Amino acid sequence: MNIGEAARRSGVSAKMIRHYETQGLVTPQRLVNGYRDYAEADLAVLRFIRHARALAFPLEDVRKLLALWRDRNRASADVRQIALAHVAALESKAQAMQAMAASLRHLAAHCHGDARPDCPILDELEKSP
């Protein structure tokens, strides 16, 4: 099938399919005319990537997970290690975002929100990080 059909059936845009191909994550056959020809196995890979990316796995982790998925002699402990490392990264990012939200909430609470020009939010943004 062509890239448009593969995109429709996998839920991955043609642009992203091309990107994943350049990253070596999916390798469709090439027809004599140079067009990509996607098989059902390629669709399975694309769906796998889409699901992993929906869970915010970085591309390098997706690469590792794909290798483990393809390896029927894998140890599930290897998959679990990648997943738990990703959980820790997500939790760290969530904590950082909560801290940012609290800081902005604090600044907004101290902003008069009226016609006066003074604003602690802008004053804070003016400072060097």
Coordinates of N, CA and C in Angstrom, one line a residue:
M1 N 0.8 -1.2 0.0 CA 0.0 0.0 0.0 C 0.9 1.2 0.0
N2 N 0.4 2.3 -0.5 CA 1.1 3.6 -0.6 C 1.1 4.3 0.8
I3 N 1.9 5.4 0.9 CA 2.1 6.0 2.2 C 0.8 6.7 2.7
G4 N -0.1 7.2 1.7 CA -1.3 7.7 2.1 C -2.2 6.7 2.8
E5 N -2.3 5.5 2.2 CA -3.1 4.5 2.8 C -2.5 4.0 4.1
A6 N -1.2 3.9 4.2 CA -0.6 3.5 5.4 C -0.8 4.5 6.5
A7 N -0.8 5.8 6.2 CA -1.1 6.9 7.1 C -2.6 6.7 7.6
R8 N -3.5 6.5 6.7 CA -4.9 6.4 7.1 C -5.1 5.2 8.0
R9 N -4.5 4.1 7.7 CA -4.8 2.9 8.4 C -4.0 2.8 9.7
S10 N -2.9 3.5 9.8 CA -2.1 3.5 11.1 C -2.4 4.6 12.0
G11 N -3.0 5.7 11.5 CA -3.2 6.9 12.3 C -2.0 7.7 12.5
V12 N -1.0 7.5 11.7 CA 0.2 8.3 11.7 C 0.3 9.1 10.4
S13 N 0.6 10.4 10.5 CA 0.6 11.2 9.3 C 1.7 10.8 8.3
A14 N 1.5 11.0 7.1 CA 2.6 10.7 6.1 C 3.9 11.4 6.4
K15 N 3.8 12.6 6.9 CA 5.0 13.3 7.2 C 5.8 12.6 8.3
M16 N 5.0 12.1 9.4 CA 5.7 11.4 10.5 C 6.2 10.1 10.0
I17 N 5.5 9.4 9.1 CA 5.9 8.1 8.6 C 7.3 8.3 7.9
R18 N 7.4 9.4 7.1 CA 8.7 9.7 6.5 C 9.8 9.9 7.5
H19 N 9.4 10.7 8.5 CA 10.4 11.0 9.6 C 10.8 9.7 10.3
Y20 N 9.9 8.8 10.6 CA 10.2 7.5 11.3 C 11.1 6.7 10.4
E21 N 10.9 6.8 9.1 CA 11.7 6.1 8.1 C 13.1 6.6 8.1
T22 N 13.3 7.9 8.1 CA 14.6 8.5 8.2 C 15.3 8.1 9.5
Q23 N 14.6 7.9 10.5 CA 15.1 7.5 11.8 C 15.4 6.0 11.9
G24 N 15.0 5.3 10.8 CA 15.3 3.8 10.8 C 14.3 3.0 11.6
L25 N 13.2 3.6 12.0 CA 12.2 2.9 12.8 C 11.3 2.0 12.0
V26 N 11.0 2.4 10.8 CA 10.2 1.6 9.8 C 10.9 1.6 8.5
T27 N 10.9 0.5 7.8 CA 11.6 0.3 6.6 C 10.7 -0.3 5.5
P28 N 9.9 0.4 4.8 CA 9.0 -0.2 3.8 C 9.9 -0.6 2.6
Q29 N 9.3 -1.5 1.9 CA 9.9 -1.9 0.6 C 9.8 -0.8 -0.4
R30 N 10.7 -0.7 -1.3 CA 10.6 0.3 -2.4 C 10.3 -0.5 -3.7
L31 N 9.3 0.1 -4.4 CA 8.9 -0.4 -5.7 C 10.0 0.0 -6.7
V32 N 9.9 -0.6 -7.9 CA 10.8 -0.2 -9.0 C 10.8 1.3 -9.3
N33 N 9.6 1.9 -9.2 CA 9.5 3.3 -9.4 C 10.0 4.2 -8.3
G34 N 10.4 3.6 -7.2 CA 10.9 4.3 -6.0 C 9.9 4.6 -5.0
Y35 N 8.6 4.3 -5.2 CA 7.6 4.6 -4.2 C 7.7 3.6 -3.1
R36 N 7.3 4.0 -1.9 CA 7.3 3.2 -0.7 C 6.1 2.2 -0.9
D37 N 6.3 1.0 -0.4 CA 5.2 0.0 -0.4 C 5.2 -0.6 1.0
Y38 N 4.1 -0.2 1.7 CA 3.9 -0.6 3.1 C 3.1 -1.9 3.2
A39 N 3.6 -2.8 4.1 CA 2.9 -4.1 4.3 C 2.2 -4.0 5.7
E40 N 1.4 -5.0 6.0 CA 0.7 -5.1 7.2 C 1.7 -5.0 8.4
A41 N 2.8 -5.6 8.3 CA 3.8 -5.6 9.4 C 4.3 -4.1 9.6
D42 N 4.4 -3.3 8.5 CA 4.8 -1.9 8.7 C 3.7 -1.2 9.4
L43 N 2.5 -1.5 9.2 CA 1.4 -0.8 9.9 C 1.4 -1.2 11.4
A44 N 1.7 -2.4 11.7 CA 1.9 -2.8 13.1 C 3.0 -2.0 13.8
V45 N 4.1 -1.8 13.1 CA 5.2 -1.0 13.6 C 4.7 0.5 13.8
L46 N 4.0 1.0 12.8 CA 3.6 2.4 12.9 C 2.6 2.6 14.1
R47 N 1.7 1.6 14.3 CA 0.7 1.7 15.4 C 1.5 1.6 16.7
F48 N 2.5 0.7 16.8 CA 3.3 0.6 18.0 C 3.9 2.0 18.3
I49 N 4.5 2.6 17.3 CA 5.2 3.9 17.5 C 4.2 4.9 17.9
R50 N 3.0 4.9 17.3 CA 2.0 5.9 17.6 C 1.6 5.8 19.1
H51 N 1.4 4.5 19.5 CA 1.0 4.3 20.9 C 2.1 4.7 21.9
A52 N 3.3 4.4 21.6 CA 4.4 4.7 22.4 C 4.6 6.3 22.5
R53 N 4.5 6.9 21.4 CA 4.6 8.4 21.4 C 3.4 9.1 22.1
A54 N 2.2 8.4 22.0 CA 1.1 9.0 22.8 C 1.3 8.9 24.3
L55 N 2.2 8.0 24.7 CA 2.6 7.9 26.1 C 3.8 8.7 26.4
A56 N 4.2 9.5 25.4 CA 5.3 10.5 25.5 C 6.7 9.8 25.6
F57 N 6.8 8.6 25.1 CA 8.2 8.0 25.1 C 9.0 8.8 24.2
P58 N 10.3 9.1 24.5 CA 11.2 9.7 23.6 C 11.5 8.8 22.5
L59 N 11.9 9.3 21.3 CA 12.2 8.5 20.2 C 13.2 7.4 20.4
E60 N 14.2 7.7 21.2 CA 15.3 6.7 21.5 C 14.7 5.6 22.3
D61 N 13.8 5.9 23.2 CA 13.1 4.8 24.0 C 12.2 4.0 23.1
V62 N 11.5 4.6 22.1 CA 10.7 3.9 21.2 C 11.6 3.0 20.4
R63 N 12.7 3.4 20.0 CA 13.7 2.5 19.2 C 14.0 1.3 20.1
K64 N 14.3 1.5 21.4 CA 14.6 0.4 22.3 C 13.5 -0.6 22.4
L65 N 12.3 0.0 22.6 CA 11.1 -0.8 22.8 C 10.7 -1.6 21.6
L66 N 10.9 -1.0 20.4 CA 10.7 -1.7 19.1 C 11.6 -2.9 19.0
A67 N 12.9 -2.7 19.4 CA 13.9 -3.8 19.3 C 13.4 -4.9 20.3
L68 N 13.0 -4.5 21.5 CA 12.5 -5.5 22.4 C 11.3 -6.2 21.9
W69 N 10.3 -5.5 21.3 CA 9.1 -6.0 20.8 C 9.4 -7.0 19.7
R70 N 10.4 -6.8 18.9 CA 10.7 -7.7 17.8 C 11.5 -8.9 18.3
D71 N 12.1 -8.8 19.4 CA 13.0 -9.9 20.0 C 12.1 -10.8 20.9
R72 N 11.8 -11.9 20.4 CA 10.9 -12.9 21.1 C 11.7 -13.5 22.3
N73 N 13.0 -13.3 22.3 CA 13.8 -13.8 23.4 C 14.1 -12.8 24.5
R74 N 13.4 -11.7 24.4 CA 13.7 -10.5 25.3 C 13.3 -10.9 26.8
A75 N 13.9 -10.1 27.6 CA 13.5 -10.2 29.1 C 12.5 -9.1 29.3
S76 N 11.4 -9.5 29.9 CA 10.4 -8.4 30.2 C 11.0 -7.4 31.2
A77 N 12.0 -7.8 32.0 CA 12.6 -6.8 32.9 C 13.2 -5.6 32.1
D78 N 13.7 -5.9 30.9 CA 14.3 -4.8 30.1 C 13.2 -3.8 29.7
V79 N 12.0 -4.3 29.3 CA 10.9 -3.4 29.0 C 10.5 -2.7 30.2
R80 N 10.4 -3.4 31.3 CA 9.9 -2.7 32.6 C 10.9 -1.6 33.0
Q81 N 12.1 -1.8 32.8 CA 13.2 -0.8 33.2 C 13.0 0.5 32.4
I82 N 12.7 0.3 31.1 CA 12.5 1.5 30.2 C 11.2 2.2 30.6
A83 N 10.2 1.4 30.9 CA 8.9 2.0 31.3 C 9.0 2.8 32.6
L84 N 9.7 2.2 33.6 CA 9.8 2.8 34.9 C 10.7 4.1 34.8
A85 N 11.7 4.0 34.0 CA 12.6 5.2 33.8 C 11.7 6.3 33.2
H86 N 10.9 6.0 32.3 CA 10.0 7.0 31.7 C 9.0 7.5 32.7
V87 N 8.5 6.7 33.5 CA 7.5 7.1 34.6 C 8.3 8.1 35.5
A88 N 9.5 7.9 35.8 CA 10.2 8.8 36.7 C 10.5 10.1 36.0
A89 N 10.8 10.1 34.7 CA 11.0 11.3 34.0 C 9.7 12.1 33.9
L90 N 8.6 11.4 33.6 CA 7.2 12.1 33.6 C 6.9 12.7 34.9
E91 N 7.1 12.0 36.0 CA 6.8 12.5 37.3 C 7.7 13.7 37.6
S92 N 8.9 13.7 37.2 CA 9.8 14.8 37.5 C 9.3 16.1 36.7
K93 N 8.9 15.8 35.4 CA 8.4 16.9 34.6 C 7.1 17.5 35.2
A94 N 6.2 16.6 35.7 CA 5.0 17.0 36.3 C 5.2 17.8 37.6
Q95 N 6.2 17.4 38.4 CA 6.5 18.2 39.6 C 7.1 19.6 39.2
A96 N 7.9 19.7 38.1 CA 8.4 20.9 37.7 C 7.3 21.8 37.2
M97 N 6.3 21.2 36.5 CA 5.2 22.0 36.0 C 4.3 22.5 37.1
Q98 N 4.1 21.7 38.1 CA 3.4 22.1 39.3 C 4.0 23.3 40.0
A99 N 5.4 23.2 40.1 CA 6.1 24.3 40.7 C 5.9 25.6 39.9
M100 N 6.0 25.5 38.6 CA 5.8 26.6 37.7 C 4.4 27.2 37.9
A101 N 3.4 26.3 37.9 CA 2.0 26.8 38.1 C 1.8 27.5 39.4
A102 N 2.4 26.9 40.5 CA 2.3 27.6 41.8 C 3.0 28.9 41.8
S103 N 4.1 29.1 41.1 CA 4.8 30.3 41.1 C 3.9 31.4 40.3
L104 N 3.4 30.9 39.2 CA 2.5 31.9 38.4 C 1.2 32.2 39.2
R105 N 0.7 31.2 39.9 CA -0.5 31.5 40.7 C -0.2 32.5 41.8
H106 N 1.0 32.4 42.4 CA 1.4 33.3 43.5 C 1.5 34.7 42.9
L107 N 2.2 34.8 41.7 CA 2.3 36.1 41.1 C 1.0 36.7 40.7
A108 N 0.1 35.9 40.1 CA -1.2 36.4 39.7 C -2.0 36.9 41.0
A109 N -1.8 36.2 42.1 CA -2.6 36.6 43.3 C -2.1 38.0 43.8
H110 N -0.8 38.3 43.5 CA -0.3 39.6 43.9 C -0.4 40.7 42.9
C111 N -1.0 40.4 41.8 CA -1.2 41.4 40.7 C -2.6 42.0 41.0
H112 N -2.7 43.3 41.0 CA -3.9 44.0 41.3 C -5.0 43.7 40.2
G113 N -4.5 43.5 39.0 CA -5.5 43.3 37.9 C -6.4 44.4 37.6
D114 N -5.9 45.6 37.8 CA -6.7 46.8 37.5 C -6.0 47.7 36.5
A115 N -6.3 49.0 36.5 CA -5.8 49.9 35.5 C -4.4 50.4 35.8
R116 N -3.9 50.1 37.0 CA -2.5 50.5 37.3 C -1.5 49.8 36.5
P117 N -0.4 50.4 36.1 CA 0.6 49.8 35.3 C 1.6 48.8 36.0
D118 N 1.7 49.0 37.3 CA 2.6 48.1 38.0 C 2.1 46.6 38.1
C119 N 3.0 45.7 37.8 CA 2.5 44.3 37.7 C 3.7 43.4 38.1
P120 N 3.5 42.6 39.2 CA 4.5 41.7 39.7 C 4.8 40.6 38.7
I121 N 3.9 40.2 37.9 CA 4.1 39.2 36.9 C 5.2 39.7 35.9
L122 N 5.0 40.9 35.4 CA 6.0 41.4 34.4 C 7.3 41.7 35.1
D123 N 7.3 42.1 36.3 CA 8.5 42.4 37.1 C 9.3 41.1 37.2
E124 N 8.6 40.0 37.5 CA 9.3 38.7 37.7 C 9.9 38.2 36.3
L125 N 9.1 38.4 35.2 CA 9.5 37.9 33.9 C 10.8 38.7 33.5
E126 N 10.9 39.9 33.9 CA 12.0 40.8 33.6 C 13.3 40.3 34.1
K127 N 13.3 39.6 35.2 CA 14.5 39.1 35.9 C 15.1 38.0 35.1
S128 N 16.5 38.0 35.2 CA 17.2 36.9 34.5 C 17.0 35.6 35.2
P129 N 16.8 34.5 34.5 CA 16.7 33.2 35.2 C 17.9 32.7 35.8

